[in-house]
Amino acid sequence: MAGMLKKWIILLLIAIAAFVLGRLAVRAFLNLLLGGTLFGGNFL
């Protein structure tokens, strides 16, 4: 039972990390397309 819970916690952490990295990657990609600073810039 404890092993199952540990597996779910690890999966959850990986999912959160993937989501955050995905958001950053999308933002960096849009930044390259549109020009501007990584945080904000003339896009926002």
JSON list of N, CA and C in Angstrom, two decimals, residues 5-38:
[
{"chain": "A", "resi": 5, "resn": "LEU", "atom": "N", "xyz": [1.28, 4.36, -2.86]},
{"chain": "A", "resi": 5, "resn": "LEU", "atom": "CA", "xyz": [1.15, 5.79, -2.57]},
{"chain": "A", "resi": 5, "resn": "LEU", "atom": "C", "xyz": [2.39, 6.54, -3.03]},
{"chain": "A", "resi": 6, "resn": "LYS", "atom": "N", "xyz": [3.56, 5.96, -2.77]},
{"chain": "A", "resi": 6, "resn": "LYS", "atom": "CA", "xyz": [4.82, 6.58, -3.18]},
{"chain": "A", "resi": 6, "resn": "LYS", "atom": "C", "xyz": [4.86, 6.74, -4.70]},
{"chain": "A", "resi": 7, "resn": "LYS", "atom": "N", "xyz": [4.38, 5.72, -5.42]},
{"chain": "A", "resi": 7, "resn": "LYS", "atom": "CA", "xyz": [4.36, 5.78, -6.88]},
{"chain": "A", "resi": 7, "resn": "LYS", "atom": "C", "xyz": [3.48, 6.92, -7.37]},
{"chain": "A", "resi": 8, "resn": "TRP", "atom": "N", "xyz": [2.32, 7.09, -6.75]},
{"chain": "A", "resi": 8, "resn": "TRP", "atom": "CA", "xyz": [1.42, 8.17, -7.16]},
{"chain": "A", "resi": 8, "resn": "TRP", "atom": "C", "xyz": [2.00, 9.54, -6.86]},
{"chain": "A", "resi": 9, "resn": "ILE", "atom": "N", "xyz": [2.69, 9.66, -5.72]},
{"chain": "A", "resi": 9, "resn": "ILE", "atom": "CA", "xyz": [3.32, 10.95, -5.37]},
{"chain": "A", "resi": 9, "resn": "ILE", "atom": "C", "xyz": [4.40, 11.29, -6.38]},
{"chain": "A", "resi": 10, "resn": "ILE", "atom": "N", "xyz": [5.20, 10.29, -6.76]},
{"chain": "A", "resi": 10, "resn": "ILE", "atom": "CA", "xyz": [6.26, 10.53, -7.75]},
{"chain": "A", "resi": 10, "resn": "ILE", "atom": "C", "xyz": [5.65, 10.92, -9.10]},
{"chain": "A", "resi": 11, "resn": "LEU", "atom": "N", "xyz": [4.58, 10.23, -9.50]},
{"chain": "A", "resi": 11, "resn": "LEU", "atom": "CA", "xyz": [3.91, 10.57, -10.76]},
{"chain": "A", "resi": 11, "resn": "LEU", "atom": "C", "xyz": [3.37, 11.99, -10.72]},
{"chain": "A", "resi": 12, "resn": "LEU", "atom": "N", "xyz": [2.81, 12.37, -9.58]},
{"chain": "A", "resi": 12, "resn": "LEU", "atom": "CA", "xyz": [2.25, 13.72, -9.43]},
{"chain": "A", "resi": 12, "resn": "LEU", "atom": "C", "xyz": [3.35, 14.78, -9.54]},
{"chain": "A", "resi": 13, "resn": "LEU", "atom": "N", "xyz": [4.48, 14.52, -8.88]},
{"chain": "A", "resi": 13, "resn": "LEU", "atom": "CA", "xyz": [5.60, 15.47, -8.96]},
{"chain": "A", "resi": 13, "resn": "LEU", "atom": "C", "xyz": [6.13, 15.60, -10.38]},
{"chain": "A", "resi": 14, "resn": "ILE", "atom": "N", "xyz": [6.21, 14.47, -11.08]},
{"chain": "A", "resi": 14, "resn": "ILE", "atom": "CA", "xyz": [6.67, 14.50, -12.48]},
{"chain": "A", "resi": 14, "resn": "ILE", "atom": "C", "xyz": [5.70, 15.28, -13.34]},
{"chain": "A", "resi": 15, "resn": "ALA", "atom": "N", "xyz": [4.40, 15.07, -13.10]},
{"chain": "A", "resi": 15, "resn": "ALA", "atom": "CA", "xyz": [3.38, 15.78, -13.88]},
{"chain": "A", "resi": 15, "resn": "ALA", "atom": "C", "xyz": [3.46, 17.28, -13.65]},
{"chain": "A", "resi": 16, "resn": "ILE", "atom": "N", "xyz": [3.65, 17.69, -12.40]},
{"chain": "A", "resi": 16, "resn": "ILE", "atom": "CA", "xyz": [3.76, 19.11, -12.08]},
{"chain": "A", "resi": 16, "resn": "ILE", "atom": "C", "xyz": [5.01, 19.71, -12.74]},
{"chain": "A", "resi": 17, "resn": "ALA", "atom": "N", "xyz": [6.13, 18.99, -12.64]},
{"chain": "A", "resi": 17, "resn": "ALA", "atom": "CA", "xyz": [7.37, 19.48, -13.24]},
{"chain": "A", "resi": 17, "resn": "ALA", "atom": "C", "xyz": [7.23, 19.60, -14.76]},
{"chain": "A", "resi": 18, "resn": "ALA", "atom": "N", "xyz": [6.58, 18.60, -15.38]},
{"chain": "A", "resi": 18, "resn": "ALA", "atom": "CA", "xyz": [6.39, 18.62, -16.82]},
{"chain": "A", "resi": 18, "resn": "ALA", "atom": "C", "xyz": [5.50, 19.80, -17.23]},
{"chain": "A", "resi": 19, "resn": "PHE", "atom": "N", "xyz": [4.46, 20.06, -16.42]},
{"chain": "A", "resi": 19, "resn": "PHE", "atom": "CA", "xyz": [3.56, 21.16, -16.72]},
{"chain": "A", "resi": 19, "resn": "PHE", "atom": "C", "xyz": [4.28, 22.50, -16.65]},
{"chain": "A", "resi": 20, "resn": "VAL", "atom": "N", "xyz": [5.06, 22.69, -15.58]},
{"chain": "A", "resi": 20, "resn": "VAL", "atom": "CA", "xyz": [5.80, 23.94, -15.41]},
{"chain": "A", "resi": 20, "resn": "VAL", "atom": "C", "xyz": [6.83, 24.12, -16.53]},
{"chain": "A", "resi": 21, "resn": "LEU", "atom": "N", "xyz": [7.58, 23.06, -16.83]},
{"chain": "A", "resi": 21, "resn": "LEU", "atom": "CA", "xyz": [8.59, 23.15, -17.90]},
{"chain": "A", "resi": 21, "resn": "LEU", "atom": "C", "xyz": [7.92, 23.38, -19.25]},
{"chain": "A", "resi": 22, "resn": "GLY", "atom": "N", "xyz": [6.77, 22.78, -19.45]},
{"chain": "A", "resi": 22, "resn": "GLY", "atom": "CA", "xyz": [6.03, 22.96, -20.70]},
{"chain": "A", "resi": 22, "resn": "GLY", "atom": "C", "xyz": [5.59, 24.41, -20.87]},
{"chain": "A", "resi": 23, "resn": "ARG", "atom": "N", "xyz": [5.10, 25.00, -19.78]},
{"chain": "A", "resi": 23, "resn": "ARG", "atom": "CA", "xyz": [4.68, 26.40, -19.83]},
{"chain": "A", "resi": 23, "resn": "ARG", "atom": "C", "xyz": [5.86, 27.30, -20.15]},
{"chain": "A", "resi": 24, "resn": "LEU", "atom": "N", "xyz": [7.00, 27.03, -19.50]},
{"chain": "A", "resi": 24, "resn": "LEU", "atom": "CA", "xyz": [8.20, 27.83, -19.75]},
{"chain": "A", "resi": 24, "resn": "LEU", "atom": "C", "xyz": [8.68, 27.67, -21.18]},
{"chain": "A", "resi": 25, "resn": "ALA", "atom": "N", "xyz": [8.60, 26.45, -21.70]},
{"chain": "A", "resi": 25, "resn": "ALA", "atom": "CA", "xyz": [9.05, 26.19, -23.07]},
{"chain": "A", "resi": 25, "resn": "ALA", "atom": "C", "xyz": [8.16, 26.93, -24.07]},
{"chain": "A", "resi": 26, "resn": "VAL", "atom": "N", "xyz": [6.85, 26.90, -23.83]},
{"chain": "A", "resi": 26, "resn": "VAL", "atom": "CA", "xyz": [5.91, 27.61, -24.70]},
{"chain": "A", "resi": 26, "resn": "VAL", "atom": "C", "xyz": [6.19, 29.11, -24.66]},
{"chain": "A", "resi": 27, "resn": "ARG", "atom": "N", "xyz": [6.42, 29.63, -23.46]},
{"chain": "A", "resi": 27, "resn": "ARG", "atom": "CA", "xyz": [6.69, 31.06, -23.33]},
{"chain": "A", "resi": 27, "resn": "ARG", "atom": "C", "xyz": [7.98, 31.45, -24.04]},
{"chain": "A", "resi": 28, "resn": "ALA", "atom": "N", "xyz": [9.01, 30.61, -23.91]},
{"chain": "A", "resi": 28, "resn": "ALA", "atom": "CA", "xyz": [10.28, 30.88, -24.57]},
{"chain": "A", "resi": 28, "resn": "ALA", "atom": "C", "xyz": [10.13, 30.82, -26.09]},
{"chain": "A", "resi": 29, "resn": "PHE", "atom": "N", "xyz": [9.31, 29.86, -26.56]},
{"chain": "A", "resi": 29, "resn": "PHE", "atom": "CA", "xyz": [9.09, 29.72, -28.00]},
{"chain": "A", "resi": 29, "resn": "PHE", "atom": "C", "xyz": [8.35, 30.93, -28.56]},
{"chain": "A", "resi": 30, "resn": "LEU", "atom": "N", "xyz": [7.30, 31.37, -27.86]},
{"chain": "A", "resi": 30, "resn": "LEU", "atom": "CA", "xyz": [6.56, 32.56, -28.29]},
{"chain": "A", "resi": 30, "resn": "LEU", "atom": "C", "xyz": [7.48, 33.78, -28.26]},
{"chain": "A", "resi": 31, "resn": "ASN", "atom": "N", "xyz": [8.35, 33.82, -27.26]},
{"chain": "A", "resi": 31, "resn": "ASN", "atom": "CA", "xyz": [9.31, 34.91, -27.14]},
{"chain": "A", "resi": 31, "resn": "ASN", "atom": "C", "xyz": [10.22, 34.97, -28.37]},
{"chain": "A", "resi": 32, "resn": "LEU", "atom": "N", "xyz": [10.67, 33.81, -28.83]},
{"chain": "A", "resi": 32, "resn": "LEU", "atom": "CA", "xyz": [11.51, 33.77, -30.03]},
{"chain": "A", "resi": 32, "resn": "LEU", "atom": "C", "xyz": [10.74, 34.25, -31.26]},
{"chain": "A", "resi": 33, "resn": "LEU", "atom": "N", "xyz": [9.47, 33.84, -31.35]},
{"chain": "A", "resi": 33, "resn": "LEU", "atom": "CA", "xyz": [8.67, 34.22, -32.51]},
{"chain": "A", "resi": 33, "resn": "LEU", "atom": "C", "xyz": [8.38, 35.71, -32.54]},
{"chain": "A", "resi": 34, "resn": "LEU", "atom": "N", "xyz": [8.04, 36.26, -31.39]},
{"chain": "A", "resi": 34, "resn": "LEU", "atom": "CA", "xyz": [7.52, 37.62, -31.35]},
{"chain": "A", "resi": 34, "resn": "LEU", "atom": "C", "xyz": [8.56, 38.66, -30.96]},
{"chain": "A", "resi": 35, "resn": "GLY", "atom": "N", "xyz": [9.69, 38.20, -30.43]},
{"chain": "A", "resi": 35, "resn": "GLY", "atom": "CA", "xyz": [10.68, 39.16, -29.95]},
{"chain": "A", "resi": 35, "resn": "GLY", "atom": "C", "xyz": [10.22, 39.74, -28.63]},
{"chain": "A", "resi": 36, "resn": "GLY", "atom": "N", "xyz": [11.15, 40.14, -27.81]},
{"chain": "A", "resi": 36, "resn": "GLY", "atom": "CA", "xyz": [10.79, 40.71, -26.52]},
{"chain": "A", "resi": 36, "resn": "GLY", "atom": "C", "xyz": [11.45, 39.91, -25.42]},
{"chain": "A", "resi": 37, "resn": "THR", "atom": "N", "xyz": [11.27, 40.37, -24.21]},
{"chain": "A", "resi": 37, "resn": "THR", "atom": "CA", "xyz": [11.91, 39.70, -23.09]},
{"chain": "A", "resi": 37, "resn": "THR", "atom": "C", "xyz": [11.14, 38.44, -22.74]},
{"chain": "A", "resi": 38, "resn": "LEU", "atom": "N", "xyz": [11.80, 37.53, -22.03]},
{"chain": "A", "resi": 38, "resn": "LEU", "atom": "CA", "xyz": [11.19, 36.25, -21.70]},
{"chain": "A", "resi": 38, "resn": "LEU", "atom": "C", "xyz": [9.99, 36.44, -20.77]}
]
